[in-house]
PDB file of C-alpha atoms in Angstrom:
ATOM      1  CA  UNK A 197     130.272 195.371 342.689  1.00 40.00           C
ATOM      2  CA  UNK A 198     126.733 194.532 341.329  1.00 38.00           C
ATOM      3  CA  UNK A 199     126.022 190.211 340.503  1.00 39.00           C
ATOM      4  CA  UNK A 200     123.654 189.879 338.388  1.00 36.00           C
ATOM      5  CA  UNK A 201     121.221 186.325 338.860  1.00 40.00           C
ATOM      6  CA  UNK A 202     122.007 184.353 335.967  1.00 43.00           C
ATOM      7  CA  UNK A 203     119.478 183.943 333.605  1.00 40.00           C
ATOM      8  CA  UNK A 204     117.105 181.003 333.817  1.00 44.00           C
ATOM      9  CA  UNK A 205     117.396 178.384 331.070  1.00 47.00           C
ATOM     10  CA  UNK A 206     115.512 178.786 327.724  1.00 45.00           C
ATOM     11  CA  UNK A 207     113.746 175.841 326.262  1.00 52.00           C
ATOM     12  CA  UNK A 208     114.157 175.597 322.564  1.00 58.00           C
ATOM     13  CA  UNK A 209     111.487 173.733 322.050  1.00 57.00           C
ATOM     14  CA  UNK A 210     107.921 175.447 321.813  1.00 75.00           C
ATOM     15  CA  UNK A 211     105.123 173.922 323.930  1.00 79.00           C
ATOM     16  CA  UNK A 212     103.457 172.899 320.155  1.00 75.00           C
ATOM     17  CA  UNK A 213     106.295 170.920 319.485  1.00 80.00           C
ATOM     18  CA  UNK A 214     106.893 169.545 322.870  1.00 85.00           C
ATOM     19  CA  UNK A 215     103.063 168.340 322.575  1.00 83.00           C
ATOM     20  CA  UNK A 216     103.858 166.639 319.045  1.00 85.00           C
ATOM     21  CA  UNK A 217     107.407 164.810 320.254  1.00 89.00           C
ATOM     22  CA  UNK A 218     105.092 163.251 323.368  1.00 90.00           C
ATOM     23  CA  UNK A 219     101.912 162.097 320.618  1.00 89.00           C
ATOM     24  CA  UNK A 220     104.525 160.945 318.420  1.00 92.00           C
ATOM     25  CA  UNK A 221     106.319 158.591 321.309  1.00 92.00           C
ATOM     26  CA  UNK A 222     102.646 157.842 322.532  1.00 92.00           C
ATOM     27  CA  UNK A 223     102.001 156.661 319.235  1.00 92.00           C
ATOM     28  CA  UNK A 224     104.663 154.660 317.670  1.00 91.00           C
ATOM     29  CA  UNK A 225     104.765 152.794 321.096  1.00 93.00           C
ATOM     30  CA  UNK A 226     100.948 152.005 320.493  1.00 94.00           C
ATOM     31  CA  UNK A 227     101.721 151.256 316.801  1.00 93.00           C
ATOM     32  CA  UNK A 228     104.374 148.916 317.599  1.00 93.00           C
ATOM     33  CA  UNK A 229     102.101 147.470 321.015  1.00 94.00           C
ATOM     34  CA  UNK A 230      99.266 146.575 318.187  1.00 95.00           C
ATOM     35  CA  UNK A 231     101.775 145.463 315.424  1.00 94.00           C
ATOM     36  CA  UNK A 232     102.751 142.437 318.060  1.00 94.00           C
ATOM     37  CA  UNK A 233      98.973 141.835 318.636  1.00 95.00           C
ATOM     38  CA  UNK A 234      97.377 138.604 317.471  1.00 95.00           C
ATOM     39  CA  UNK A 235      94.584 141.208 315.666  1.00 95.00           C
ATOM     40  CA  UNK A 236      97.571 142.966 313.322  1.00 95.00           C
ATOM     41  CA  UNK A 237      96.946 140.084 310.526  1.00 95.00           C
ATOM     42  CA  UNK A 238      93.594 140.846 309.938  1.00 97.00           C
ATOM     43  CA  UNK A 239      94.088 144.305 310.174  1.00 97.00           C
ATOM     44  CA  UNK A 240      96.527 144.380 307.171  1.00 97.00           C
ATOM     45  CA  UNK A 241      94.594 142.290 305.339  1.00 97.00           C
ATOM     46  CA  UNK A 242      91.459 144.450 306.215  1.00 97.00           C
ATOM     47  CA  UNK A 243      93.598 147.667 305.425  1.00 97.00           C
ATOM     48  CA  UNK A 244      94.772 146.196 301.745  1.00 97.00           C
ATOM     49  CA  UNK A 245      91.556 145.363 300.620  1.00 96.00           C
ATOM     50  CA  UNK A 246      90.256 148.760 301.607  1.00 97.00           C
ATOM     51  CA  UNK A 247      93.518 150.620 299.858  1.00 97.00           C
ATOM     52  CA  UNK A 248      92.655 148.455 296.758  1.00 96.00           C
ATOM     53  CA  UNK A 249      89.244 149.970 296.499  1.00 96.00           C
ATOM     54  CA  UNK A 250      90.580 153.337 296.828  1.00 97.00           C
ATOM     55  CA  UNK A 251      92.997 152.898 294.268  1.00 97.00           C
ATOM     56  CA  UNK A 252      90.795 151.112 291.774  1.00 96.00           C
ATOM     57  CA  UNK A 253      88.509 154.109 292.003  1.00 96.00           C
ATOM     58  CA  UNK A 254      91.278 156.686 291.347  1.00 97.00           C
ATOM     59  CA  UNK A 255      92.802 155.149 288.652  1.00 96.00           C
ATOM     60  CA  UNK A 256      96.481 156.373 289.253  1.00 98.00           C
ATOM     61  CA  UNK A 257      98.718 157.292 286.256  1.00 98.00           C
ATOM     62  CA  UNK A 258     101.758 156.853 288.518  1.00 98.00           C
ATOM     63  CA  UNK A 259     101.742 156.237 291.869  1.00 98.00           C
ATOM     64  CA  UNK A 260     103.877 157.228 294.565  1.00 98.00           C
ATOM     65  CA  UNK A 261     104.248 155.242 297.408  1.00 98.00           C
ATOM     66  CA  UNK A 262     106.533 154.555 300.691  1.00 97.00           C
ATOM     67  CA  UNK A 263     109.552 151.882 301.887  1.00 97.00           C
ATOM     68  CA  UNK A 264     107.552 151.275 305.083  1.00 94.00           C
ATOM     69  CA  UNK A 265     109.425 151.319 308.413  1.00 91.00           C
ATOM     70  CA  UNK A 266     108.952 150.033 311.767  1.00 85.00           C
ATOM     71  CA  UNK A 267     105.164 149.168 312.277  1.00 91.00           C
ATOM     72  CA  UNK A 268     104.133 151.201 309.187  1.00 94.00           C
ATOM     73  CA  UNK A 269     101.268 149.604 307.275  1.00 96.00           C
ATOM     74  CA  UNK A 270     103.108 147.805 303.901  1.00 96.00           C
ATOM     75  CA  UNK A 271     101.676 148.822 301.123  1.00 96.00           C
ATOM     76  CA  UNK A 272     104.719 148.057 298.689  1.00 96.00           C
ATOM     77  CA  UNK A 273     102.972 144.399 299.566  1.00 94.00           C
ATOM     78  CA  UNK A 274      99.538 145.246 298.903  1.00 95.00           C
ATOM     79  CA  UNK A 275     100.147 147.127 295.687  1.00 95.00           C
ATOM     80  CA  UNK A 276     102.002 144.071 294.712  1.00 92.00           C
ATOM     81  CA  UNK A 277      99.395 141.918 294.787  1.00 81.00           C
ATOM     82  CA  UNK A 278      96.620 144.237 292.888  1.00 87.00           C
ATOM     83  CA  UNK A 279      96.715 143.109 289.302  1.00 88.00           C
ATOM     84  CA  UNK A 280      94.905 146.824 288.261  1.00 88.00           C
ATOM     85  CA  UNK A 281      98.088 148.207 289.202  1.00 93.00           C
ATOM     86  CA  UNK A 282     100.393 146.032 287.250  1.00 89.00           C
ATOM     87  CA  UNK A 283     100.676 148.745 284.428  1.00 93.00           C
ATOM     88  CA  UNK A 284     100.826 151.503 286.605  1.00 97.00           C
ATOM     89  CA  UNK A 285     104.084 153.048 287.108  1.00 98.00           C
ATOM     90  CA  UNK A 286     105.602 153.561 290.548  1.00 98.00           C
ATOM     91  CA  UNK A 287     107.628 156.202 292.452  1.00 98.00           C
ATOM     92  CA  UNK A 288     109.758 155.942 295.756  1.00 98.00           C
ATOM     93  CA  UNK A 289     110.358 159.402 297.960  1.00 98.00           C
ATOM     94  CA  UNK A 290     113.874 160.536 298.125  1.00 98.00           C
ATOM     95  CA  UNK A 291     114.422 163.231 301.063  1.00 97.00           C
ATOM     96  CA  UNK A 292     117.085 165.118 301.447  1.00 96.00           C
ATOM     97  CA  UNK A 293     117.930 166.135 304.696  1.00 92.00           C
ATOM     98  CA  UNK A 294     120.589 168.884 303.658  1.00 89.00           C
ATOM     99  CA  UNK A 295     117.795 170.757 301.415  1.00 90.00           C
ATOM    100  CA  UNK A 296     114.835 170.037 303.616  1.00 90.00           C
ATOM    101  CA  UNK A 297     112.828 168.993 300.344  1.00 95.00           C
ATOM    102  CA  UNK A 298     111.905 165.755 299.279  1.00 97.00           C
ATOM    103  CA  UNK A 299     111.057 164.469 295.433  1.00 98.00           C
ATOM    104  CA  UNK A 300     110.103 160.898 294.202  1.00 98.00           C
ATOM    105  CA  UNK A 301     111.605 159.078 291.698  1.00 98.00           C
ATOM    106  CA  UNK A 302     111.081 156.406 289.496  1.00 98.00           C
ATOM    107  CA  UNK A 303     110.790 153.119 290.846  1.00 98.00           C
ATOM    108  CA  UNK A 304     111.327 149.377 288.642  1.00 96.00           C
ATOM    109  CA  UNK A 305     109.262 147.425 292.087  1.00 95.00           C
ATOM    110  CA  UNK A 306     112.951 145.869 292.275  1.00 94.00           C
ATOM    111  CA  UNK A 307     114.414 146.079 296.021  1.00 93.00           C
ATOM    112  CA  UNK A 308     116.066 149.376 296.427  1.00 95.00           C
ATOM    113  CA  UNK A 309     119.296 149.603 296.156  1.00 91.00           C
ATOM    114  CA  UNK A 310     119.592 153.043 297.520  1.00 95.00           C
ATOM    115  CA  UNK A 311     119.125 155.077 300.435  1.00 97.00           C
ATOM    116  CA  UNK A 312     117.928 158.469 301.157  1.00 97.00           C
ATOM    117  CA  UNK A 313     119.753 161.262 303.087  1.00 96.00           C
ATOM    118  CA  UNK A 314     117.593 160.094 305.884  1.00 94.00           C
ATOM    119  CA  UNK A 315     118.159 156.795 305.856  1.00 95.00           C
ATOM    120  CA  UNK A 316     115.231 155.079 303.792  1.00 96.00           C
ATOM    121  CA  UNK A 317     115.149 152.824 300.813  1.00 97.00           C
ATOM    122  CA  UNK A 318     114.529 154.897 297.604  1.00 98.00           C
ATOM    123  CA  UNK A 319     114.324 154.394 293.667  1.00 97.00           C
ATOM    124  CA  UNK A 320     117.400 155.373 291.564  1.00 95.00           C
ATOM    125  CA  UNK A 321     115.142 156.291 288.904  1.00 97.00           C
ATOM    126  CA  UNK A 322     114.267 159.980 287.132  1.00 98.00           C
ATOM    127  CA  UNK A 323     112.630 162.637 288.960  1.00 98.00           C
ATOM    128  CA  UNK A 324     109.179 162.225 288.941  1.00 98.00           C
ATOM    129  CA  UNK A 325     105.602 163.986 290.256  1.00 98.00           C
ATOM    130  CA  UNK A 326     103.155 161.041 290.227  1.00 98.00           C
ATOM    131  CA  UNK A 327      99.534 162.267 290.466  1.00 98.00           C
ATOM    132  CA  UNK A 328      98.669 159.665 293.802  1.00 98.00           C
ATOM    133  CA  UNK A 329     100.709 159.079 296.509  1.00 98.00           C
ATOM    134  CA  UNK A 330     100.635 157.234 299.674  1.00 98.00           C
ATOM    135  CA  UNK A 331     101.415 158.728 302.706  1.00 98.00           C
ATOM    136  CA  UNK A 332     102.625 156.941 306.171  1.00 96.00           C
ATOM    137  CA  UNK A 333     100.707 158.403 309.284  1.00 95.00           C
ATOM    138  CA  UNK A 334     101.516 157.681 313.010  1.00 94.00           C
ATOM    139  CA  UNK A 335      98.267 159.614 313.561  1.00 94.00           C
ATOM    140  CA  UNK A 336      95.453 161.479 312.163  1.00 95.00           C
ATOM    141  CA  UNK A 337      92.387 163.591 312.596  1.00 95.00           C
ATOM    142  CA  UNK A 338      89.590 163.114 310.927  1.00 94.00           C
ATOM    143  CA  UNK A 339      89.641 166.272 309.264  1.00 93.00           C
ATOM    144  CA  UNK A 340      92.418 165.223 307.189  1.00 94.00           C
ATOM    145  CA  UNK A 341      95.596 166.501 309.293  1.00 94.00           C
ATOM    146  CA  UNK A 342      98.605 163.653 309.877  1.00 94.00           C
ATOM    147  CA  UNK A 343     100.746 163.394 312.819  1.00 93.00           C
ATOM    148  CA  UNK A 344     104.233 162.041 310.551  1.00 91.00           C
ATOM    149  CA  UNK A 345     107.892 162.249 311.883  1.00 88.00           C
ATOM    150  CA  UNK A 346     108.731 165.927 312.541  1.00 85.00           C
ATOM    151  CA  UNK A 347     111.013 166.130 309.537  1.00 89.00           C
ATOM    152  CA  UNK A 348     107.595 168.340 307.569  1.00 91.00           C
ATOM    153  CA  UNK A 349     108.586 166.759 304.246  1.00 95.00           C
ATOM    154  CA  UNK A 350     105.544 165.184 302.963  1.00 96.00           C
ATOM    155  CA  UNK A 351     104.014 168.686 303.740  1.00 93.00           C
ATOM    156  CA  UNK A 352     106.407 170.742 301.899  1.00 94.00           C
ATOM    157  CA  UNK A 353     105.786 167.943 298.616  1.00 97.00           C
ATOM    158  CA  UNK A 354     101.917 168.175 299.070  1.00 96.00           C
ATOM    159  CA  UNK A 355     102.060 172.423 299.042  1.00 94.00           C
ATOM    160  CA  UNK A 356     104.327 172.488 296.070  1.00 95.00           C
ATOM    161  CA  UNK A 357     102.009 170.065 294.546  1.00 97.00           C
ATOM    162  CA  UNK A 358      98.478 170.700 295.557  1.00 95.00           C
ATOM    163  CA  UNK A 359      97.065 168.834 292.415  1.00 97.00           C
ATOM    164  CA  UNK A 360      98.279 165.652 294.101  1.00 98.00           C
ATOM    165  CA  UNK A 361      95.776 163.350 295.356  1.00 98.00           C
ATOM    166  CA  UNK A 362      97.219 162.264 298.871  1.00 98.00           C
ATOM    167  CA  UNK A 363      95.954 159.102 300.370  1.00 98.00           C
ATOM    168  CA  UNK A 364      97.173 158.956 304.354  1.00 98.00           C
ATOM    169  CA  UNK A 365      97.245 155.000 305.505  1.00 98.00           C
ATOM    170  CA  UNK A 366      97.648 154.398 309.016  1.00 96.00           C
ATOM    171  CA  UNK A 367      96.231 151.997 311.992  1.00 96.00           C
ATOM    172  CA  UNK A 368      92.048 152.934 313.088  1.00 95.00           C
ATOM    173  CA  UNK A 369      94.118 152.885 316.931  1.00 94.00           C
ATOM    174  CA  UNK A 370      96.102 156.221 315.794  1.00 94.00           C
ATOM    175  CA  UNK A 371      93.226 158.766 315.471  1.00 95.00           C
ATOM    176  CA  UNK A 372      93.426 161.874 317.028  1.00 93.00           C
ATOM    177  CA  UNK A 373      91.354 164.330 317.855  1.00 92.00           C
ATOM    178  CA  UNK A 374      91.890 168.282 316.790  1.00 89.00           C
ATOM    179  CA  UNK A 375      92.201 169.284 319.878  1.00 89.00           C
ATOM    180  CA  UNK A 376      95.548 166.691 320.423  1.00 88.00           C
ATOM    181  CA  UNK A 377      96.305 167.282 316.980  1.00 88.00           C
ATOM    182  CA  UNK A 378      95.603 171.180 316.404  1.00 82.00           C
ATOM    183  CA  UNK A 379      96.865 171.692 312.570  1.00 80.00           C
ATOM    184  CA  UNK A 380      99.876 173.800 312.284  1.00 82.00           C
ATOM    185  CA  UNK A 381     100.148 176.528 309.498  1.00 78.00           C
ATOM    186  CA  UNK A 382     103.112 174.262 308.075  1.00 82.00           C
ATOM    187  CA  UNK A 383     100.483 171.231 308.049  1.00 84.00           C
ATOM    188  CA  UNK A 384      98.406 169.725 304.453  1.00 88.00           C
ATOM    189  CA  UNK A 385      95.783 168.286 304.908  1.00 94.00           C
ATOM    190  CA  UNK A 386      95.394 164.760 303.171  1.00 97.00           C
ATOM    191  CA  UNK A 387      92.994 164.330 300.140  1.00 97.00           C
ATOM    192  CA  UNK A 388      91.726 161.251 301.962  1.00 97.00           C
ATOM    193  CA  UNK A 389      92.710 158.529 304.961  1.00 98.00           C
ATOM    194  CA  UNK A 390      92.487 154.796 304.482  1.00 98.00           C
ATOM    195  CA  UNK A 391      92.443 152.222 307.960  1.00 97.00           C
ATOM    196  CA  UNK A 392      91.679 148.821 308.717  1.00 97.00           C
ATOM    197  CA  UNK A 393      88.117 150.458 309.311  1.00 97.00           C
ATOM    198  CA  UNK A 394      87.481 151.815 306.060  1.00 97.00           C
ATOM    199  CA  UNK A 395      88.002 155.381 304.728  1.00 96.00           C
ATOM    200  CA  UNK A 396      87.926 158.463 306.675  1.00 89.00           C
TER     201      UNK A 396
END
């Protein structure tokens, strides 16, 4: 009788996305490290005023933004306070896992009341395609690329809707370079980034 050597073990996961799971541990447990630091208050206030600008100069007809989680930047907060974007409607994300796709919908600035198929606070409002969004990063290049969550929904939004000016906010502390970050064929490209430092 011939044996046979069973087969060694096959790893499911790429070396790409084995490289992305480690910068995305790396970096939400530096995000959270500098969200506990006594420099994190400045930094959001540094961050708002510098999102403000942006937005002033854009001009939004609706804007889209995000429920932030975690150590995310809050920008629900800083829009809040901007009185230029009193009269400017507002969107929420909705993802849904079973699809894969993700839409926004009309938000009323009222505390959701709903939750996506992931989990996060969304608007119960009509589907919408507001013309500025804001997009969470937990890293970024400066050439424009975003290191998000793994679930590739923002990007599959942003390629349906390439008209869409995207405007990434995340922490100065989370750049990357390309070569940690090398952009994926799945991967868009923000319109613009906004830190505590300024615009990238």
């Amino acid at each position: 009788m011939v044996s046979f050597a069973p087969s060694p073990p096959v790893d499911p996961i790429d070396p790409v996305m084995q490289a992305r799971r480690e910068l995305r541990r790396r970096a939400h447990s530096e995000r959270d490290r500098f969200m506990a630091s006594e420099a994190a208050a400045a930094a959001q206030a540094d961050l708002a005023g510098h999102l403000r600008r942006v937005l002033a100069q854009l001009e939004p007809h609706q804007l889209g933004l995000y429920w932030p989680l975690r150590s995310e930047f809050n920008a629900v907060v800083a829009c809040f306070g901007d009185s230029a974007l009193e009269s400017v409607p507002w969107a929420l994300p909705y993802a849904r896992r079973s699809a894969g796709e993700m839409h926004y919908r009309a938000w009323d600035r009222r505390e959701p009341g709903l939750h996506d198929e992931c989990g996060i606070p969304s608007a119960e409002g009509p589907l919408v395609v507001p013309d500025v969004v804001l997009v969470p990063c937990l890293g970024f290049t400066r050439s424009g690329y975003r290191l998000g969550y793994g679930g590739g929904y923002y990007d599959r939004w942003l390629a349906v809707h390439p008209q869409v000016t995207s405007i990434g906010v995340a922490w100065a502390g989370g750049e990357l370079s390309d070569a940690d970050l090398a952009a994926q064929a799945h991967d868009h490209p923000l319109t613009v980034i906004v830190t505590e430092r300024g615009v990238v």
